[in-house]
XYZ file of C-alpha atoms in Angstrom:
593
model
C 60.058 132.862 -6.516
C 58.308 131.203 -3.593
C 55.757 134.033 -3.436
C 55.202 133.933 -7.197
C 54.697 130.154 -7.080
C 52.174 130.629 -4.306
C 50.367 133.242 -6.413
C 50.138 130.975 -9.452
C 48.991 128.067 -7.281
C 46.237 130.136 -5.680
C 45.084 131.600 -8.968
C 45.108 128.220 -10.659
C 42.939 126.838 -7.863
C 40.565 129.805 -8.245
C 40.325 129.226 -11.982
C 39.539 125.548 -11.527
C 36.794 126.437 -9.035
C 35.294 128.817 -11.605
C 35.480 126.184 -14.314
C 33.871 123.522 -12.177
C 31.089 125.844 -11.089
C 30.294 126.704 -14.678
C 30.612 123.135 -15.919
C 28.422 121.582 -13.230
C 25.763 124.224 -13.428
C 23.349 124.934 -10.605
C 24.359 121.818 -8.679
C 27.926 122.999 -8.298
C 26.789 126.501 -7.409
C 24.488 125.196 -4.692
C 26.786 122.613 -3.163
C 30.184 124.138 -3.791
C 33.062 122.720 -5.807
C 33.859 119.038 -5.247
C 37.313 118.872 -3.695
C 38.629 115.291 -3.448
C 40.633 115.927 -0.256
C 37.648 117.441 1.436
C 34.761 115.233 0.370
C 36.372 111.918 -0.493
C 34.555 111.953 -3.868
C 35.829 111.963 -7.441
C 34.294 113.754 -10.431
C 32.601 111.276 -12.768
C 33.935 110.621 -16.338
C 30.861 112.309 -17.850
C 31.458 115.454 -15.827
C 35.135 115.412 -16.819
C 34.243 115.240 -20.511
C 31.727 118.060 -20.155
C 34.355 120.138 -18.336
C 36.920 119.455 -21.091
C 34.501 120.650 -23.781
C 33.765 123.815 -21.823
C 37.500 124.489 -21.392
C 38.176 124.184 -25.137
C 35.320 126.565 -25.962
C 36.300 129.174 -23.368
C 40.085 128.832 -23.307
C 40.783 132.457 -24.304
C 38.425 133.708 -21.595
C 40.170 131.514 -19.040
C 43.646 132.791 -19.963
C 42.447 136.390 -19.885
C 40.835 135.915 -16.474
C 43.984 134.305 -15.061
C 46.151 137.173 -16.367
C 43.795 139.714 -14.802
C 43.827 137.864 -11.501
C 47.623 137.699 -11.490
C 47.896 141.407 -12.241
C 45.378 142.257 -9.525
C 47.131 140.033 -6.987
C 50.526 141.527 -7.765
C 49.127 145.038 -7.403
C 47.635 144.282 -4.002
C 50.796 142.492 -2.926
C 52.980 145.476 -3.826
C 50.665 147.737 -1.844
C 50.748 145.412 1.172
C 54.535 144.985 0.938
C 55.036 148.752 0.918
C 52.571 149.219 3.759
C 54.441 146.732 5.980
C 57.895 148.185 5.248
C 58.235 149.994 8.643
C 57.540 146.750 10.510
C 60.076 144.896 8.378
C 62.651 147.633 8.999
C 62.112 147.273 12.750
C 62.613 143.512 12.409
C 65.807 143.993 10.407
C 67.059 146.498 13.004
C 66.733 143.862 15.741
C 68.765 141.454 13.611
C 71.394 144.151 12.969
C 71.706 144.698 16.729
C 72.231 140.990 17.246
C 74.859 140.895 14.497
C 76.732 143.875 15.945
C 76.720 142.266 19.405
C 78.085 139.008 17.947
C 80.381 140.361 15.256
C 83.076 137.935 14.064
C 86.205 139.543 12.579
C 86.620 138.954 8.876
C 82.976 138.062 8.209
C 80.110 140.111 6.862
C 76.361 139.772 7.420
C 73.913 138.154 5.055
C 70.172 137.961 5.761
C 68.230 134.937 4.531
C 64.505 135.413 5.320
C 61.005 134.220 4.417
C 58.242 136.775 3.924
C 54.660 135.618 4.495
C 51.414 136.589 2.780
C 50.956 139.402 5.312
C 54.119 141.108 4.033
C 56.054 140.382 7.253
C 58.979 138.132 8.016
C 57.950 134.603 9.000
C 61.478 133.520 9.964
C 65.038 134.548 9.266
C 68.639 133.418 9.432
C 71.646 135.683 9.895
C 74.673 134.243 8.115
C 78.283 135.258 8.787
C 79.857 134.998 5.310
C 83.342 135.367 3.869
C 84.218 137.540 0.875
C 82.911 134.838 -1.471
C 79.552 134.747 0.400
C 80.237 131.305 1.813
C 78.419 130.915 5.176
C 80.666 130.040 8.141
C 78.313 130.778 11.056
C 74.564 131.275 11.437
C 71.809 132.178 13.905
C 68.050 131.619 13.505
C 65.119 133.883 14.453
C 61.321 133.515 14.637
C 58.617 135.825 13.242
C 58.976 138.194 16.223
C 62.733 138.507 15.880
C 63.443 136.334 18.903
C 66.493 134.081 18.784
C 65.591 130.468 18.027
C 69.160 129.229 17.678
C 72.222 131.135 18.892
C 75.319 131.608 16.757
C 76.719 128.265 15.696
C 79.095 127.017 13.051
C 77.723 125.818 9.722
C 78.815 122.589 8.008
C 80.837 124.683 5.556
C 82.551 126.526 8.405
C 83.330 123.226 10.134
C 84.958 121.958 6.932
C 87.102 125.094 6.617
C 88.343 124.802 10.209
C 89.204 121.126 9.690
C 91.143 121.524 6.445
C 93.200 124.402 7.849
C 94.257 122.229 10.773
C 95.270 119.454 8.315
C 97.132 121.723 5.911
C 100.642 120.372 5.235
C 103.449 122.943 5.781
C 104.566 122.931 2.153
C 101.073 122.737 0.568
C 99.823 125.283 -1.910
C 97.646 128.115 -0.638
C 94.286 126.766 -1.888
C 93.108 123.157 -1.689
C 91.094 121.337 -4.336
C 87.479 121.213 -3.072
C 84.904 118.748 -4.425
C 81.181 118.852 -3.729
C 78.404 116.269 -3.764
C 74.650 116.126 -3.361
C 73.355 114.931 -0.034
C 70.283 112.772 0.389
C 68.006 115.811 -0.177
C 69.939 117.103 -3.197
C 71.632 119.875 -1.239
C 75.234 120.632 -2.206
C 77.903 120.110 0.432
C 81.701 119.817 0.563
C 82.473 116.120 0.276
C 86.239 115.929 -0.375
C 89.269 118.211 0.023
C 92.760 117.566 -1.376
C 95.934 119.463 -0.472
C 98.841 119.350 -2.932
C 102.332 120.873 -2.842
C 103.741 123.262 -5.403
C 104.863 120.378 -7.614
C 101.300 119.012 -7.705
C 101.988 115.999 -5.485
C 99.096 115.026 -3.191
C 99.947 115.643 0.480
C 96.614 115.290 2.300
C 93.082 114.114 1.488
C 89.922 114.378 3.599
C 86.340 113.159 3.079
C 83.408 114.875 4.856
C 79.760 114.022 5.572
C 76.795 116.391 5.216
C 77.442 117.954 8.635
C 80.964 118.971 7.697
C 82.589 116.307 9.877
C 85.572 114.404 8.453
C 85.089 110.625 8.507
C 88.170 109.623 6.427
C 91.597 111.047 5.772
C 95.099 110.155 4.622
C 98.453 111.998 4.641
C 101.439 111.576 2.297
C 105.071 112.587 2.641
C 107.113 114.536 0.045
C 108.186 111.198 -1.458
C 104.564 110.128 -2.043
C 104.553 107.513 0.714
C 101.653 107.276 3.129
C 102.451 108.714 6.550
C 99.102 108.228 8.347
C 95.328 108.103 8.081
C 92.054 107.702 9.939
C 88.544 106.360 9.334
C 85.317 106.429 11.428
C 82.440 104.365 10.045
C 79.954 106.003 12.464
C 80.341 109.326 10.596
C 79.603 108.068 7.081
C 77.229 110.186 4.960
C 73.603 109.199 5.309
C 72.236 106.638 2.886
C 68.798 106.380 1.340
C 67.843 103.742 3.912
C 68.217 106.407 6.596
C 66.167 109.031 4.775
C 62.946 107.337 3.742
C 60.056 109.798 3.695
C 57.504 109.551 6.468
C 54.266 107.644 5.927
C 51.038 107.982 7.906
C 48.489 105.362 9.007
C 45.089 104.735 7.477
C 42.455 105.567 10.073
C 39.712 103.098 10.898
C 36.045 103.951 10.566
C 33.906 103.800 13.709
C 30.883 101.485 13.593
C 28.032 100.459 15.888
C 27.472 103.878 17.472
C 24.674 104.340 19.952
C 21.758 106.459 18.712
C 22.656 109.494 20.825
C 26.194 109.580 19.417
C 25.390 108.827 15.774
C 25.745 112.404 14.478
C 29.067 112.896 16.312
C 30.344 109.549 15.039
C 29.393 110.368 11.432
C 31.277 113.671 11.641
C 34.316 111.861 13.036
C 34.102 109.271 10.220
C 33.814 111.974 7.558
C 37.050 113.523 8.797
C 38.661 110.078 8.909
C 37.786 109.467 5.264
C 39.215 112.840 4.244
C 42.417 112.080 6.125
C 42.609 108.694 4.426
C 42.403 110.315 0.981
C 45.363 112.520 1.899
C 47.194 109.589 3.505
C 46.870 107.440 0.370
C 48.349 110.230 -1.779
C 51.072 110.996 0.766
C 52.132 107.350 1.156
C 52.128 106.875 -2.615
C 54.363 109.934 -3.008
C 56.766 108.585 -0.381
C 56.921 105.260 -2.210
C 57.551 106.928 -5.567
C 60.278 109.057 -3.967
C 61.870 105.884 -2.605
C 61.636 103.936 -5.868
C 62.973 106.836 -7.940
C 66.167 106.909 -5.896
C 66.962 103.185 -6.162
C 70.611 102.672 -6.917
C 71.607 106.152 -5.712
C 73.369 107.207 -2.540
C 73.454 103.588 -1.382
C 76.426 102.317 0.564
C 78.298 99.773 -1.634
C 77.867 96.252 -0.259
C 81.311 95.119 -1.324
C 83.396 97.681 0.548
C 85.172 96.891 3.802
C 86.131 99.652 6.261
C 89.840 100.190 5.757
C 91.729 103.293 6.833
C 94.600 102.300 4.529
C 92.620 102.863 1.334
C 93.532 105.714 -0.992
C 89.856 106.407 -1.670
C 87.076 107.050 0.873
C 85.088 103.822 1.452
C 81.812 105.586 0.747
C 81.004 108.568 -1.377
C 77.367 109.407 -2.255
C 76.743 109.386 -5.996
C 73.264 110.825 -6.078
C 70.170 111.531 -4.033
C 66.912 109.846 -3.192
C 64.039 110.948 -5.370
C 63.633 114.429 -6.820
C 62.787 117.777 -5.175
C 59.241 117.961 -6.681
C 58.268 114.691 -5.022
C 59.792 115.735 -1.706
C 58.049 119.114 -1.866
C 54.721 117.421 -2.633
C 55.265 115.080 0.301
C 55.981 118.002 2.627
C 52.823 119.791 1.484
C 50.671 116.687 1.952
C 52.184 116.049 5.374
C 51.368 119.590 6.526
C 47.827 119.176 5.178
C 47.438 115.804 6.926
C 48.636 117.168 10.254
C 46.254 120.116 10.031
C 43.308 117.796 9.364
C 44.524 115.421 12.080
C 44.046 118.084 14.751
C 40.421 118.510 13.660
C 39.956 114.734 13.588
C 41.452 114.266 17.059
C 39.015 116.775 18.509
C 36.051 114.995 16.870
C 37.373 111.608 17.956
C 37.704 112.763 21.580
C 34.150 114.118 21.458
C 32.877 110.770 20.174
C 34.738 108.842 22.874
C 33.276 111.029 25.590
C 29.765 110.651 24.174
C 30.126 106.869 24.050
C 31.470 106.821 27.577
C 28.379 108.597 28.840
C 25.964 106.555 26.686
C 27.790 103.254 27.141
C 25.156 101.494 29.344
C 22.628 101.875 26.521
C 24.740 99.756 24.132
C 25.477 96.951 26.588
C 22.612 94.792 25.388
C 24.482 91.509 24.958
C 25.712 89.419 27.910
C 28.339 88.066 25.496
C 29.902 91.531 25.627
C 29.090 92.565 29.199
C 27.667 89.696 31.288
C 26.377 90.220 34.784
C 26.911 86.665 36.024
C 28.569 83.505 34.662
C 28.914 79.860 35.708
C 31.215 77.392 34.015
C 33.006 74.048 34.054
C 36.602 73.356 33.116
C 39.425 70.863 33.093
C 43.175 71.043 32.780
C 46.627 70.022 33.898
C 48.984 71.188 36.643
C 52.615 70.549 37.376
C 53.643 69.920 41.007
C 56.831 71.785 41.916
C 57.809 69.786 44.970
C 61.167 68.479 46.095
C 61.252 65.865 48.866
C 63.697 65.111 51.629
C 63.801 62.019 53.886
C 65.988 62.082 57.029
C 66.535 60.002 60.144
C 68.975 61.084 62.846
C 68.812 57.661 64.437
C 70.077 56.058 61.210
C 72.318 58.974 60.249
C 70.595 59.019 56.849
C 69.560 61.943 54.629
C 68.337 61.693 51.006
C 66.486 64.134 48.757
C 65.031 64.200 45.258
C 62.245 65.512 43.037
C 58.541 64.859 43.521
C 57.438 66.853 40.457
C 54.679 65.326 38.363
C 51.857 66.342 35.994
C 48.304 65.701 37.147
C 44.825 66.425 35.856
C 41.933 68.285 37.442
C 38.350 69.259 36.811
C 36.147 71.868 38.416
C 33.621 74.662 38.125
C 33.621 78.407 38.698
C 31.288 81.362 39.085
C 31.771 85.056 38.407
C 29.924 88.110 39.597
C 30.665 91.244 37.554
C 30.908 94.434 39.560
C 30.868 96.943 36.699
C 29.285 96.381 33.302
C 31.765 96.778 30.489
C 31.187 99.391 27.815
C 32.381 99.062 24.262
C 32.381 101.001 21.045
C 33.052 98.832 17.993
C 35.386 99.991 15.231
C 36.170 98.556 11.828
C 38.829 95.832 11.832
C 37.666 94.841 15.306
C 39.303 97.740 17.100
C 37.373 99.214 20.017
C 37.391 101.578 22.988
C 36.773 99.912 26.331
C 36.775 100.234 30.075
C 37.668 97.245 32.300
C 34.903 95.039 33.670
C 35.703 94.082 37.271
C 34.555 90.780 38.732
C 34.727 88.491 41.750
C 35.402 84.817 40.947
C 35.070 81.560 42.856
C 36.674 78.304 41.636
C 36.565 74.723 42.897
C 39.097 72.144 41.610
C 39.293 68.399 42.198
C 42.599 66.642 41.389
C 43.016 63.096 40.119
C 45.826 60.751 39.075
C 48.120 62.558 41.486
C 49.248 60.037 44.122
C 52.955 59.581 43.657
C 55.726 58.002 45.794
C 58.605 59.260 43.697
C 61.123 59.557 46.511
C 62.443 56.387 48.136
C 65.605 56.288 50.223
C 67.899 53.484 51.357
C 67.812 54.014 55.100
C 67.920 50.563 56.716
C 70.350 48.686 54.491
C 72.461 49.291 51.474
C 70.399 47.074 49.173
C 66.720 47.994 49.369
C 65.187 51.434 48.891
C 62.776 50.988 51.737
C 61.665 54.488 52.842
C 59.581 56.885 50.747
C 57.441 60.032 50.572
C 54.298 60.906 48.622
C 52.139 64.012 48.138
C 48.491 63.773 47.165
C 46.628 67.025 46.322
C 42.930 66.439 46.839
C 41.054 69.645 46.031
C 41.314 73.439 46.097
C 39.194 76.560 46.459
C 40.095 79.931 44.936
C 38.825 83.416 45.700
C 39.865 85.881 42.993
C 39.434 89.510 41.936
C 39.883 90.246 38.245
C 39.308 92.609 35.340
C 38.113 91.821 31.814
C 39.176 93.835 28.770
C 37.272 93.312 25.508
C 39.566 93.005 22.502
C 36.496 93.006 20.257
C 32.768 92.429 20.894
C 33.153 88.628 21.039
C 36.705 88.319 22.431
C 37.865 89.296 25.941
C 41.101 89.161 27.906
C 41.101 88.838 31.716
C 43.612 89.287 34.517
C 43.030 87.617 37.903
C 44.718 87.569 41.318
C 43.743 86.246 44.718
C 44.172 83.430 47.231
C 44.078 79.650 46.909
C 43.222 77.167 49.654
C 44.400 73.617 48.886
C 43.852 70.379 50.816
C 46.785 67.951 50.527
C 47.823 64.705 52.168
C 51.500 64.126 52.948
C 52.456 60.458 53.495
C 55.760 59.018 54.676
C 56.261 55.241 54.633
C 59.090 52.991 55.828
C 59.003 49.296 55.003
C 60.466 48.037 58.244
C 59.122 44.505 57.621
C 62.046 44.132 55.216
C 64.391 44.600 58.176
C 62.594 42.290 60.578
C 59.975 44.675 61.974
C 56.450 43.567 62.836
C 54.782 46.116 60.511
C 55.547 48.852 58.054
C 55.477 52.389 59.467
C 53.123 54.895 57.827
C 52.961 58.582 58.830
C 50.213 60.793 57.322
C 49.271 64.448 57.615
C 46.349 66.267 56.037
C 47.155 69.915 55.521
C 45.284 72.974 54.257
C 47.695 75.284 52.477
C 46.977 78.935 51.626
C 48.948 80.461 48.760
C 48.773 83.473 46.387
C 47.491 82.877 42.843
C 47.645 84.884 39.605
C 46.211 84.044 36.197
C 45.313 85.237 32.704
C 42.442 84.194 30.452
C 41.219 84.552 26.869
C 37.467 84.061 26.336
C 35.421 83.881 23.133
C 31.684 84.645 23.311
C 29.050 82.655 21.367
C 25.598 84.216 21.077
C 22.928 81.557 21.748
C 19.921 83.808 21.501
C 17.673 85.115 24.216
C 19.237 86.210 27.483
C 21.831 83.434 27.697
C 25.160 83.275 25.886
C 28.093 80.882 26.018
C 31.797 81.543 26.399
C 34.668 79.181 25.686
C 37.887 80.077 27.423
C 41.558 79.183 27.786
C 43.439 80.208 30.935
C 46.850 79.868 32.529
C 47.832 80.506 36.131
C 50.399 79.905 38.829
C 50.414 79.574 42.626
C 53.267 79.757 45.100
C 53.259 76.635 47.313
C 54.976 76.674 50.698
C 56.932 73.954 52.487
C 55.305 71.254 54.632
C 56.458 68.155 56.514
C 55.404 65.052 58.441
C 57.473 63.179 61.045
C 57.154 60.217 63.402
C 58.844 57.503 65.455
C 59.043 53.785 64.633
C 57.055 51.471 66.925
C 59.318 48.578 65.879
C 62.809 49.914 66.504
C 62.370 53.449 67.849
C 63.869 55.101 64.759
C 62.850 58.729 64.112
C 61.806 59.844 60.609
C 61.359 63.278 59.085
C 59.666 63.707 55.714
C 59.870 67.259 54.257
C 58.135 68.604 51.146
C 59.735 71.783 49.721
C 57.357 74.008 47.701
C 57.741 76.321 44.701
C 55.824 77.787 41.753
C 52.994 75.518 40.630
C 51.872 76.332 37.012
C 48.666 75.125 35.386
C 46.708 75.294 32.129
C 42.920 75.005 31.979
C 40.132 75.267 29.404
C 36.364 75.169 29.654
C 32.982 76.665 28.870
C 30.704 79.155 30.657
C 27.116 80.292 30.457
C 26.635 84.050 30.762
C 23.582 86.098 31.748
């Protein structure tokens, strides 16, 4: 039947080609028949009406030609089939040898094979069947007769083994077997019931599509339950688990360089053809899904309960219908075949653009050579402070964290011009654009004495610590990745040099001293820095463009300290600043050349 269907399909396609050629006249003869999946075009209504008139006038000729074509095809097929008989016999002999080497007592051999258009076997399965031709074991072979899958039990065979092991001693010889349709409308054993000679139920089992029991219950001779089991993980598959595959709609490449235009157009033509197939395929998958609504769905109201007398889930139908699933399978094979051709053309286009990329880097907004900018932002100090004095036997600690503002400027030198190939929906192919960056930051509103300790008496908090960050220099190496022609993402890493002033103060005048004690230390701290940035390019015209950007970064600050001795009383003081991760957020504008 499969071969006959293929014959009718091929002849029907041939007839349509003939009809179209005749209906469209010289144009169709010169350009070939318009095939929607191949050209992305649709026949106009006028051409359809003209074709319909031609069909009505020549219907008898069409039927006669189709009959002649079918007869001719069948004749050639019979000749080819007879010609290839020795090769098929050799194939069958290899399968016979395998069967004899793996013979299972009590089972005969059944061959289930597919014959291709060349008259040879495309694939085959050897089935070990009982006297009723029920398959218990199987092995699979390829077109050359090589084993693809060794002998293994079938779902039916697994069911038979299970029910024999659960057969009650006084049960009748044959159980009551019920079947259901699985998600693809294939018949499988879904429930088996053993009864005794008086007709009383003794054992019931429910199976999934793989022949594995997921529910069962046993009864004694008096009809009382004696045991049961239930495994929710083995439930039959539901429609939610069997939705047909969909494929993506491919984007069309734009903005090709002149050298790559012909390659890009060929790639886009294949993309459009694939999209025509994809639209039909996805629509078929959706129709298949909608057609099966309400079938084979797990009931929402059931609760797993091994004490039930009925299985908690039993499929009552299947998703969609075989014609829709068969159409989906055909379209999917067609799409995958076209996709290989598209992937080759797409790779060729990418390589061409990679070679020609410098010629399309006309805008500094996309690939600048040098930028300068100004920015501002906020940073959060991570410090903890600690004030100690061994002379006073005092030790107190606390947080010095605070938010402060900053302003600064930066400069970038790009080491490798970025290349880009624009695509529809702002999708592109890129290589990273490396750069060296210098930043200067000046901090303000950052002098804080948040930590004061009670060292000299129990009443006044008279000793404190402050940290003032003055300015910083950064030396960074980074890479920019263009998300689209006017939007770029950057990663940066490098070193930061920060100048800070650490101040410790003790108000000894409150305790009778001549003057307050102040201890200061200016320190230059080196620390690692990492950051990320998102920049948006604004074309200003000419050779200069602007970029607005938002960035975030973090540095790891080390510990530092200042200490001293009181000139009033001789007390020693130690002021320690403990570092940590220092995050920041900044935003600004750049000019790009």
